[in-house]
Amino acid sequence: MDFDRVLDEIGEFGKFQLTNYLLICLPVFFGAANSLSYVFTAGVPNYRCFVPNCDDPHQPNYDESWMHYAVPGKTDSNGIFTPEQCKIFIQNNMTMSRGYSVPTFEECSPEMFTSKEDECSRWVFDKSEKTIVEEVGTMHFLGIVSGSFIFGVLADRYGRKIVLILSILFMSITGIGQALSGDYITFIVFAYLNAVGTSGVYPLAFILGVEMVGRSKREMSGNVLNYFYALGEAAVGLVAWLSGNWVTVQLAVSAPPLLFALYYWIVPESVRWLLAKKHTHKAGRIIKRAAKVNGVVLSDSILATFVDNEDGMSDSKEGMVGQSEKPPSQIAVMKEALKSKTLMIRFVILIYNWITNAFVYYGLSLNSTSLSGNKYLNYALVCLIEIPGYTLAWIAMNKIGRRWSLGLSLLLCAVTCCTGAFIDADLIWAVVSLFLVGKLGITISFSVLYTYSAEMIPTVIRSAGVGALSTMARFGAMMAPFVPLLGLYVKPLPLILFGILSLFGGITAFLFPETLKKKLPDTVEEAENLGKTDNDIELQSSSFKES
């Protein structure tokens, strides 16, 4: 059965599809929130050494009036004192060899301390913002890599809907476990498992959403999912701003998705998957329900197709296969591609661009909390700027082509990042504005790169090729959590690094052939000849998504 023909009759995006599509968008919101919640749940609060004889051993406060003569530190031009985090002044009446004497002073005073320093073994944290100190970003992306493979295989075998629900519930339960962890090891294990669950939410929702709409609505459906993803990312910053407590943040993004268990009875399975698995009767029931909700009466030809497929689909398929020429195997095409110098150079450049895009994309999101001003607002703005980014990517790809869209967006990111690195930090709005434009550029670039890569790879190895590129991108994502640490040594270093990598990516993007309105390459030869001929037929915007 040609499901696109059915959609032409019942409506490409009728009331039935709209309702179910919006239901699918909601898990994406929480999936995005879980994906970047570690920005705040693993943040580093202000802390200093515990000062015996001065700090209350049961309820110490971070900010004390005597702190400047009890703990080494620096005072800035505004008179704000910042204590060192691992050193303390030795007291007159005690030896600081990891042990403390019995107090002899009734109150903390300058006379208690010498000018000699020693390391401490106990700390006081700024309790106005309770977070976890340890960095878990890399473990998160390891979980994403693991889960992407697992849920992809399960979805092809057992169905999109059931595996999507399982991934949501797994994400929710492990996220709650993460919030309730009593020690670092438990927290890190749950952080990894939470990432495994999170990894299945967006791609499965994307597939389920795209497979339920018609040809002309597929790009739109992908964009709307991206909008919900951006809103979910931004929501994390808002919750962290309001609560200031990492446990509250994690529970807020993890507990509500438990309600999505109800989707088992509400959201239908992918009709395309059911037809591919020859579950024609189940597919027919969903199509009839969709037609009823959309107010459409199915034609006799469609109803007859149901009967024909249900009674003799297997025989028909076998006859068609027997009459057609057997296509080349994936292994054979892959070997041929590896021998092609043109495709190998192109693939190496693609790998660099995927790693760079992931590194800069996630790096900017993480580094936003280090900007001057309100770190929660900065983070939210950096996430929300993705919404116009996805829209501009869609417009640019169809107006000026893939190559110029990718190259110019990366160069835009490079220029704004390098410029922002040398702007006076006191010019908060100038710094934040340039940072946002940089994130806009990398969002456009990343969005274009997904489509562009698929359009340059031969059909038989397209899914494997894009999958390999996506896996390589995770290495860039795994390095991103460490970028803010560079700013501790040289403040503008993260932005300079983002700018240089984006600049090189933008330059190399112009080495790619243009694929706008070009036929998707089915063979290695056609892929090599991209950009060399003008007689290619117009490309259907959604054709690569089903390969």
Coordinates of C-alpha atoms in Angstrom, one line a residue:
M1 CA 0.0 0.0 0.0
D2 CA 1.2 3.5 -0.8
F3 CA 0.6 5.4 2.4
D4 CA 1.3 8.7 0.8
R5 CA -1.6 8.1 -1.5
V6 CA -3.8 7.4 1.5
L7 CA -2.6 10.7 3.1
D8 CA -3.5 12.6 -0.1
E9 CA -7.0 11.4 0.4
I10 CA -7.6 11.7 4.2
G11 CA -5.5 14.9 4.5
E12 CA -1.7 15.4 4.9
F13 CA -2.1 17.1 8.2
G14 CA -5.7 16.9 9.3
K15 CA -7.3 17.1 12.8
F16 CA -6.2 13.5 13.6
Q17 CA -2.6 14.1 12.7
L18 CA -2.5 17.5 14.4
T19 CA -3.8 16.1 17.7
N20 CA -1.4 13.2 17.8
Y21 CA 1.5 15.4 16.6
L22 CA 1.1 17.8 19.4
L23 CA 1.0 14.9 21.9
I24 CA 4.3 13.7 20.5
C25 CA 5.9 17.1 20.8
L26 CA 5.4 17.2 24.6
P27 CA 7.9 14.4 25.4
V28 CA 10.4 16.2 23.2
F29 CA 10.1 19.2 25.5
F30 CA 11.0 17.1 28.6
G31 CA 13.6 15.1 26.6
A32 CA 15.4 18.4 25.8
A33 CA 15.1 19.5 29.5
N34 CA 16.7 16.3 30.7
S35 CA 19.4 16.5 28.0
L36 CA 20.8 19.8 29.3
S37 CA 19.7 19.7 33.0
Y38 CA 23.3 18.8 34.0
V39 CA 24.3 22.4 33.2
F40 CA 22.8 23.3 36.5
T41 CA 22.6 20.0 38.4
A42 CA 26.4 19.6 37.9
G43 CA 27.3 23.3 38.3
V44 CA 30.0 24.5 40.7
P45 CA 28.9 26.7 43.5
N46 CA 31.1 29.2 45.3
Y47 CA 33.0 27.6 48.2
R48 CA 35.8 28.3 50.7
C49 CA 37.7 26.6 53.5
F50 CA 35.9 25.9 56.8
V51 CA 37.5 28.0 59.5
P52 CA 37.7 26.3 62.9
N53 CA 36.9 28.4 65.9
C54 CA 35.0 30.8 63.6
D55 CA 32.6 28.9 61.5
D56 CA 29.6 27.2 63.2
P57 CA 30.4 23.5 62.8
H58 CA 26.7 22.6 62.3
Q59 CA 25.4 25.5 60.1
P60 CA 28.3 27.5 58.7
N61 CA 27.6 30.4 56.4
Y62 CA 29.6 31.1 53.2
D63 CA 29.7 34.9 53.5
E64 CA 31.1 36.1 56.9
S65 CA 32.4 39.5 57.9
W66 CA 35.7 38.0 59.2
M67 CA 36.4 36.0 56.0
H68 CA 39.0 38.4 54.5
Y69 CA 41.5 37.9 57.4
A70 CA 40.7 34.2 58.0
V71 CA 41.1 33.0 54.4
P72 CA 43.5 34.2 51.6
G73 CA 41.8 35.9 48.6
K74 CA 41.5 38.9 46.4
T75 CA 39.4 42.1 46.5
D76 CA 38.2 43.5 43.2
S77 CA 37.8 47.2 42.2
N78 CA 34.2 47.2 43.6
G79 CA 35.4 46.0 47.1
I80 CA 34.1 42.5 46.7
F81 CA 36.3 39.9 48.4
T82 CA 36.7 36.5 46.7
P83 CA 38.3 33.8 49.0
E84 CA 40.6 31.1 47.7
Q85 CA 38.9 27.8 47.7
C86 CA 41.6 25.4 49.1
K87 CA 43.7 27.5 51.5
I88 CA 43.4 29.0 55.0
F89 CA 45.5 31.2 57.2
I90 CA 47.2 29.2 60.1
Q91 CA 45.9 30.2 63.5
N92 CA 48.2 31.2 66.4
N93 CA 46.9 28.5 68.7
M94 CA 46.8 25.5 66.4
T95 CA 48.8 23.4 64.0
M96 CA 47.1 23.0 60.6
S97 CA 48.3 19.5 59.8
R98 CA 44.9 18.2 58.9
G99 CA 43.9 18.5 62.6
Y100 CA 42.4 21.2 64.8
S101 CA 43.0 22.1 68.4
V102 CA 40.4 22.9 71.0
P103 CA 39.2 26.5 70.5
T104 CA 40.6 29.1 72.9
F105 CA 39.0 32.3 71.4
E106 CA 35.5 33.2 72.1
E107 CA 35.0 35.1 68.8
C108 CA 36.8 35.3 65.5
S109 CA 39.3 38.2 65.3
P110 CA 42.3 39.2 63.2
E111 CA 44.7 38.5 66.1
M112 CA 43.8 34.8 65.8
F113 CA 45.6 34.4 62.4
T114 CA 49.2 34.4 61.1
S115 CA 50.2 35.3 57.6
K116 CA 51.2 31.6 56.9
E117 CA 48.9 29.5 54.7
D118 CA 48.0 25.9 54.7
E119 CA 45.6 23.6 52.8
C120 CA 42.3 22.6 54.3
S121 CA 40.2 19.4 54.2
R122 CA 36.7 20.8 54.9
W123 CA 34.7 23.4 53.0
V124 CA 31.7 25.7 53.3
F125 CA 29.5 26.1 50.2
D126 CA 27.4 29.0 49.1
K127 CA 24.0 27.7 50.1
S128 CA 22.1 30.4 48.2
E129 CA 22.6 28.1 45.2
K130 CA 22.7 24.4 46.0
T131 CA 24.3 22.4 43.2
I132 CA 26.5 19.3 42.7
V133 CA 30.2 20.1 42.1
E134 CA 31.3 17.1 39.9
E135 CA 31.2 17.4 36.1
V136 CA 28.9 14.8 34.5
G137 CA 28.7 16.1 31.0
T138 CA 31.0 13.6 29.4
M139 CA 29.1 10.7 31.1
H140 CA 25.9 12.2 29.8
F141 CA 27.1 12.0 26.2
L142 CA 28.4 8.5 26.6
G143 CA 24.9 7.6 27.6
I144 CA 23.5 9.3 24.5
V145 CA 25.8 7.3 22.3
S146 CA 24.8 4.0 24.0
G147 CA 21.1 4.7 23.9
S148 CA 20.9 5.9 20.3
F149 CA 21.9 2.5 19.1
I150 CA 19.8 0.5 21.5
F151 CA 16.5 2.4 21.0
G152 CA 17.1 2.6 17.2
V153 CA 17.3 -1.2 16.9
L154 CA 14.3 -1.8 19.3
A155 CA 12.1 0.7 17.4
D156 CA 12.7 -1.1 14.1
R157 CA 11.8 -4.4 15.6
Y158 CA 9.0 -3.7 18.1
G159 CA 7.5 -0.4 16.8
R160 CA 7.9 3.3 17.3
K161 CA 5.2 4.0 19.8
I162 CA 6.0 1.3 22.4
V163 CA 9.8 2.0 22.3
L164 CA 9.2 5.8 22.6
I165 CA 7.1 5.3 25.7
L166 CA 9.7 3.0 27.2
S167 CA 12.5 5.5 26.6
I168 CA 10.4 8.3 28.1
L169 CA 9.6 6.2 31.2
F170 CA 13.3 5.1 31.5
M171 CA 14.4 8.7 31.3
S172 CA 11.8 9.7 33.9
I173 CA 12.6 7.0 36.5
T174 CA 16.4 7.4 36.2
G175 CA 16.1 11.2 36.4
I176 CA 14.2 10.9 39.6
G177 CA 16.8 8.4 40.9
Q178 CA 19.5 11.0 40.0
A179 CA 17.7 13.6 42.1
L180 CA 17.4 11.3 45.1
S181 CA 21.0 10.0 44.9
G182 CA 22.8 10.1 48.2
D183 CA 26.4 10.0 46.9
Y184 CA 28.5 10.9 43.9
I185 CA 28.8 7.3 42.4
T186 CA 25.1 6.8 42.5
F187 CA 24.5 10.2 41.0
I188 CA 26.9 9.5 38.1
V189 CA 25.4 6.1 37.4
F190 CA 21.9 7.5 37.2
A191 CA 23.2 10.4 35.1
Y192 CA 24.5 7.9 32.6
L193 CA 21.2 5.9 32.6
N194 CA 19.1 9.1 32.3
A195 CA 21.1 10.0 29.2
V196 CA 20.5 6.5 27.7
G197 CA 16.7 7.1 28.1
T198 CA 16.9 10.6 26.9
S199 CA 18.7 9.6 23.7
G200 CA 15.6 7.7 22.4
V201 CA 13.0 10.5 23.0
Y202 CA 13.7 13.0 20.2
P203 CA 14.7 10.6 17.3
L204 CA 11.7 8.3 18.0
A205 CA 9.3 11.3 18.3
F206 CA 10.7 12.7 15.1
I207 CA 10.2 9.5 13.2
L208 CA 6.7 8.9 14.6
G209 CA 5.8 12.5 13.7
V210 CA 7.2 12.6 10.2
E211 CA 5.7 9.2 9.4
M212 CA 2.2 10.4 10.1
V213 CA 2.1 13.5 7.8
G214 CA 2.2 14.0 4.1
R215 CA 5.1 14.9 1.8
S216 CA 4.6 18.7 1.9
K217 CA 4.4 18.8 5.7
R218 CA 7.5 16.9 6.7
E219 CA 9.9 19.8 6.9
M220 CA 7.3 21.7 8.9
S221 CA 6.9 18.8 11.3
G222 CA 10.6 18.6 11.9
N223 CA 10.9 22.3 12.6
V224 CA 8.0 22.3 15.1
L225 CA 9.7 19.4 17.0
N226 CA 12.9 21.5 17.1
Y227 CA 10.9 24.5 18.5
F228 CA 9.6 22.3 21.4
Y229 CA 13.2 21.1 21.9
A230 CA 14.5 24.6 22.2
L231 CA 11.7 25.5 24.7
G232 CA 12.5 22.5 26.8
E233 CA 16.2 23.5 27.0
A234 CA 15.2 27.1 28.0
A235 CA 12.8 25.8 30.6
V236 CA 15.7 24.2 32.6
G237 CA 17.2 27.7 33.1
L238 CA 13.9 29.1 34.3
V239 CA 13.4 26.3 36.8
A240 CA 17.0 26.6 38.1
W241 CA 16.5 30.4 38.4
L242 CA 13.4 30.0 40.4
S243 CA 14.5 27.2 42.7
G244 CA 18.3 27.5 43.0
N245 CA 18.4 23.9 44.0
W246 CA 19.7 21.1 41.7
V247 CA 17.4 18.5 43.2
T248 CA 14.3 20.6 42.4
V249 CA 15.6 21.1 38.9
Q250 CA 16.0 17.4 38.3
L251 CA 12.7 16.4 39.8
A252 CA 10.9 19.2 37.8
V253 CA 12.2 17.8 34.4
S254 CA 12.0 14.1 35.3
A255 CA 8.8 13.5 37.3
P256 CA 6.1 14.8 34.9
P257 CA 7.0 12.5 32.0
L258 CA 5.7 9.6 34.0
L259 CA 2.3 10.7 32.8
F260 CA 3.3 9.8 29.2
A261 CA 2.6 6.1 30.1
L262 CA -1.0 7.0 29.1
Y263 CA 0.2 7.3 25.5
Y264 CA 0.0 3.6 25.2
W265 CA -3.8 4.0 25.0
I266 CA -3.9 7.4 23.3
V267 CA -1.2 7.7 20.6
P268 CA -1.4 5.3 17.6
E269 CA 1.5 3.3 16.2
S270 CA 3.2 4.5 13.0
V271 CA 1.1 3.3 10.1
R272 CA 4.2 3.1 7.9
W273 CA 5.9 0.8 10.3
L274 CA 2.8 -1.4 10.6
L275 CA 2.6 -1.7 6.8
A276 CA 6.3 -2.5 6.5
K277 CA 5.8 -5.3 9.1
K278 CA 2.6 -6.5 7.2
H279 CA 0.3 -5.6 10.1
T280 CA -2.3 -4.4 7.5
H281 CA -5.3 -5.0 9.7
K282 CA -4.0 -2.7 12.5
A283 CA -2.9 -0.1 10.0
G284 CA -6.3 -0.2 8.4
R285 CA -8.1 0.5 11.7
I286 CA -5.9 3.6 12.3
I287 CA -6.4 4.9 8.8
K288 CA -10.2 4.5 9.1
R289 CA -10.1 6.3 12.5
A290 CA -8.0 9.1 11.0
A291 CA -10.5 9.5 8.1
K292 CA -13.4 9.7 10.5
V293 CA -11.7 12.3 12.7
N294 CA -10.7 14.3 9.6
G295 CA -14.3 14.1 8.3
V296 CA -13.3 12.2 5.1
V297 CA -15.0 9.2 3.6
L298 CA -12.4 6.7 2.2
S299 CA -12.8 5.9 -1.5
D300 CA -13.6 2.4 -2.7
S301 CA -10.1 2.1 -4.3
I302 CA -8.4 2.7 -0.9
L303 CA -10.7 0.2 0.9
A304 CA -10.1 -2.3 -1.9
T305 CA -6.3 -1.8 -1.4
F306 CA -6.8 -2.8 2.2
V307 CA -8.4 -6.1 1.2
D308 CA -5.8 -6.8 -1.5
N309 CA -2.9 -6.1 0.9
E310 CA -4.4 -8.1 3.7
D311 CA -5.2 -11.1 1.6
G312 CA -2.1 -11.3 -0.6
M313 CA 0.6 -8.8 0.4
S314 CA 3.3 -11.4 0.8
D315 CA 2.7 -13.0 -2.6
S316 CA 2.6 -9.7 -4.3
K317 CA 5.8 -8.5 -2.7
E318 CA 7.6 -11.7 -3.6
G319 CA 6.5 -11.4 -7.2
M320 CA 7.7 -7.8 -7.5
V321 CA 11.1 -8.7 -6.0
G322 CA 11.4 -11.6 -8.4
Q323 CA 10.8 -9.4 -11.4
S324 CA 13.2 -6.6 -10.5
E325 CA 16.9 -6.4 -10.6
K326 CA 18.6 -7.0 -7.3
P327 CA 20.1 -3.8 -6.0
P328 CA 23.8 -3.7 -5.0
S329 CA 24.5 -4.7 -1.4
Q330 CA 25.4 -2.1 1.3
I331 CA 28.9 -3.7 1.7
A332 CA 29.6 -3.5 -2.0
V333 CA 28.7 0.1 -2.2
M334 CA 30.6 0.9 0.9
K335 CA 33.8 -0.7 -0.6
E336 CA 33.3 1.3 -3.8
A337 CA 32.9 4.5 -1.8
L338 CA 36.1 3.8 0.2
K339 CA 38.0 3.6 -3.1
S340 CA 36.6 7.0 -4.3
K341 CA 39.1 9.8 -3.5
T342 CA 36.4 12.4 -4.1
L343 CA 34.0 10.8 -1.6
M344 CA 36.6 10.1 1.0
I345 CA 37.8 13.8 1.0
R346 CA 34.2 14.9 1.2
F347 CA 33.5 12.5 4.1
V348 CA 36.6 13.7 6.0
I349 CA 35.4 17.3 5.7
L350 CA 31.9 16.2 6.8
I351 CA 33.4 14.5 9.9
Y352 CA 35.2 17.7 10.8
N353 CA 32.1 19.8 10.4
W354 CA 29.9 17.4 12.4
I355 CA 32.4 17.3 15.3
T356 CA 32.9 21.1 15.1
N357 CA 29.1 21.8 15.0
A358 CA 28.4 19.5 18.0
F359 CA 31.4 20.9 20.0
V360 CA 30.4 24.6 19.4
Y361 CA 26.7 24.0 19.7
Y362 CA 26.9 22.4 23.1
G363 CA 29.9 24.4 24.1
L364 CA 28.0 27.7 23.6
S365 CA 25.1 26.4 25.6
L366 CA 27.3 25.4 28.5
N367 CA 29.5 28.4 28.4
S368 CA 26.5 30.7 28.5
T369 CA 26.4 30.4 32.3
S370 CA 29.9 31.9 32.5
L371 CA 28.9 35.2 30.7
S372 CA 28.5 38.4 32.6
G373 CA 25.0 39.1 33.9
N374 CA 22.3 36.7 35.0
K375 CA 23.5 33.2 34.0
Y376 CA 20.0 31.8 34.0
L377 CA 18.7 34.4 31.7
N378 CA 21.7 34.1 29.4
Y379 CA 21.3 30.3 29.2
A380 CA 17.6 30.7 28.4
L381 CA 18.2 33.2 25.7
V382 CA 20.9 31.1 24.1
C383 CA 18.4 28.2 23.9
L384 CA 15.5 30.3 22.6
I385 CA 17.6 31.8 19.8
E386 CA 17.5 28.3 18.3
I387 CA 13.8 28.9 17.3
P388 CA 14.6 31.6 14.7
G389 CA 17.7 29.6 13.8
Y390 CA 15.7 26.6 12.7
T391 CA 13.3 28.8 10.8
L392 CA 16.2 30.7 9.0
A393 CA 17.9 27.4 8.2
W394 CA 14.8 26.1 6.4
I395 CA 14.4 29.4 4.5
A396 CA 18.1 29.7 3.6
M397 CA 18.4 26.1 2.3
N398 CA 15.6 26.7 -0.2
K399 CA 16.6 30.2 -1.2
I400 CA 20.5 30.3 -1.4
G401 CA 21.2 26.6 -1.4
R402 CA 22.9 24.2 1.1
R403 CA 26.5 25.1 0.5
W404 CA 26.1 28.9 1.0
S405 CA 23.8 28.3 4.0
L406 CA 26.3 26.1 5.7
G407 CA 29.4 28.2 4.9
L408 CA 27.9 31.6 5.8
S409 CA 26.3 30.4 9.0
L410 CA 29.6 28.9 10.3
L411 CA 31.4 32.1 9.3
L412 CA 28.8 34.2 11.1
C413 CA 29.4 32.1 14.2
A414 CA 33.2 32.5 13.8
V415 CA 33.1 36.3 13.5
T416 CA 30.7 36.8 16.4
C417 CA 32.5 34.4 18.8
C418 CA 36.0 36.0 18.1
T419 CA 34.6 39.5 18.4
G420 CA 32.7 38.7 21.6
A421 CA 35.9 37.3 23.1
F422 CA 37.6 40.7 23.1
I423 CA 34.6 42.8 24.2
D424 CA 34.8 44.4 27.6
A425 CA 32.9 42.1 30.0
D426 CA 31.2 45.2 31.6
L427 CA 29.3 45.7 28.3
I428 CA 26.9 43.0 29.2
W429 CA 24.4 43.4 26.5
A430 CA 27.1 43.7 23.8
V431 CA 28.7 40.4 25.0
V432 CA 25.4 38.6 25.3
S433 CA 24.1 39.9 21.9
L434 CA 27.2 38.7 20.1
F435 CA 27.0 35.4 21.9
L436 CA 23.4 34.9 20.8
V437 CA 24.2 35.7 17.2
G438 CA 27.0 33.1 17.4
K439 CA 24.5 30.5 18.7
L440 CA 22.1 31.5 16.0
G441 CA 24.8 30.8 13.4
I442 CA 25.7 27.4 14.8
T443 CA 22.0 26.4 15.0
I444 CA 21.5 27.2 11.4
S445 CA 24.7 25.3 10.5
F446 CA 23.8 22.2 12.4
S447 CA 20.2 22.2 11.0
V448 CA 21.6 22.5 7.4
L449 CA 24.3 19.9 8.0
Y450 CA 21.8 17.1 8.7
T451 CA 20.0 17.6 5.4
Y452 CA 23.2 18.4 3.4
S453 CA 25.1 15.3 4.5
A454 CA 22.2 12.9 3.6
E455 CA 22.0 14.5 0.2
M456 CA 25.7 13.8 -0.6
I457 CA 25.7 10.1 0.4
P458 CA 24.6 7.3 -2.0
T459 CA 21.2 5.8 -1.2
V460 CA 22.3 2.3 -0.1
I461 CA 24.7 3.6 2.5
R462 CA 22.9 6.9 3.4
S463 CA 21.5 5.8 6.8
A464 CA 24.8 4.2 7.8
G465 CA 26.7 7.2 6.6
V466 CA 24.6 9.8 8.5
G467 CA 24.6 7.4 11.5
A468 CA 28.4 7.3 11.4
L469 CA 28.6 11.1 11.2
S470 CA 26.2 11.5 14.1
T471 CA 28.3 9.2 16.2
M472 CA 31.5 11.2 15.4
A473 CA 29.6 14.3 16.4
R474 CA 29.2 12.8 19.9
F475 CA 33.0 13.1 20.4
G476 CA 32.7 16.9 20.0
A477 CA 29.7 16.9 22.3
M478 CA 31.7 14.9 24.9
M479 CA 34.5 17.5 24.9
A480 CA 32.1 20.5 25.2
P481 CA 31.5 20.2 29.0
F482 CA 35.2 20.9 29.6
V483 CA 35.2 24.2 27.6
P484 CA 34.1 26.5 30.5
L485 CA 37.1 25.3 32.4
L486 CA 39.4 27.0 29.9
G487 CA 37.9 30.3 30.9
L488 CA 39.4 29.8 34.4
Y489 CA 42.9 30.3 32.8
V490 CA 42.2 32.8 30.0
K491 CA 38.7 34.3 30.1
P492 CA 38.1 34.7 26.3
L493 CA 39.7 31.3 25.4
P494 CA 36.4 29.4 25.0
L495 CA 35.0 31.9 22.5
I496 CA 38.3 32.1 20.6
L497 CA 38.3 28.3 20.3
F498 CA 34.7 28.3 19.0
G499 CA 35.5 31.0 16.5
I500 CA 38.6 29.4 15.1
L501 CA 37.0 26.0 14.6
S502 CA 33.9 27.5 13.0
L503 CA 36.0 29.6 10.7
F504 CA 37.8 26.6 9.4
G505 CA 34.5 24.7 9.1
G506 CA 33.0 27.6 7.1
I507 CA 35.8 27.7 4.7
T508 CA 35.8 23.9 4.0
A509 CA 32.0 24.0 3.5
F510 CA 32.5 25.8 0.2
L511 CA 34.4 22.7 -1.1
F512 CA 31.1 20.7 -1.1
P513 CA 28.9 20.4 -4.2
E514 CA 25.5 22.2 -4.2
T515 CA 22.6 19.7 -3.8
L516 CA 19.6 22.1 -3.9
K517 CA 17.0 20.7 -6.4
K518 CA 19.3 17.9 -7.3
K519 CA 18.4 14.2 -7.5
L520 CA 19.5 12.2 -4.5
P521 CA 22.5 10.0 -5.6
D522 CA 21.7 6.3 -5.7
T523 CA 25.2 5.2 -6.7
V524 CA 28.8 6.2 -5.9
E525 CA 29.2 7.5 -9.4
E526 CA 26.2 9.8 -9.0
A527 CA 27.5 11.0 -5.7
E528 CA 30.9 11.8 -7.3
N529 CA 29.2 13.7 -10.1
L530 CA 27.2 16.0 -7.8
G531 CA 27.7 19.6 -8.9
K532 CA 29.2 18.6 -12.2
T533 CA 26.0 18.3 -14.2
D534 CA 22.9 20.5 -14.7
N535 CA 20.4 17.9 -15.8
D536 CA 19.5 16.5 -12.3
I537 CA 15.8 16.5 -11.5
E538 CA 14.4 18.4 -8.6
L539 CA 14.9 16.9 -5.2
Q540 CA 11.9 16.1 -3.1
S541 CA 12.6 17.8 0.2
S542 CA 11.7 14.8 2.4
S543 CA 13.0 11.9 0.3
F544 CA 16.1 11.3 2.3
K545 CA 14.3 11.0 5.5
E546 CA 12.7 7.7 4.5
S547 CA 16.0 6.1 3.4

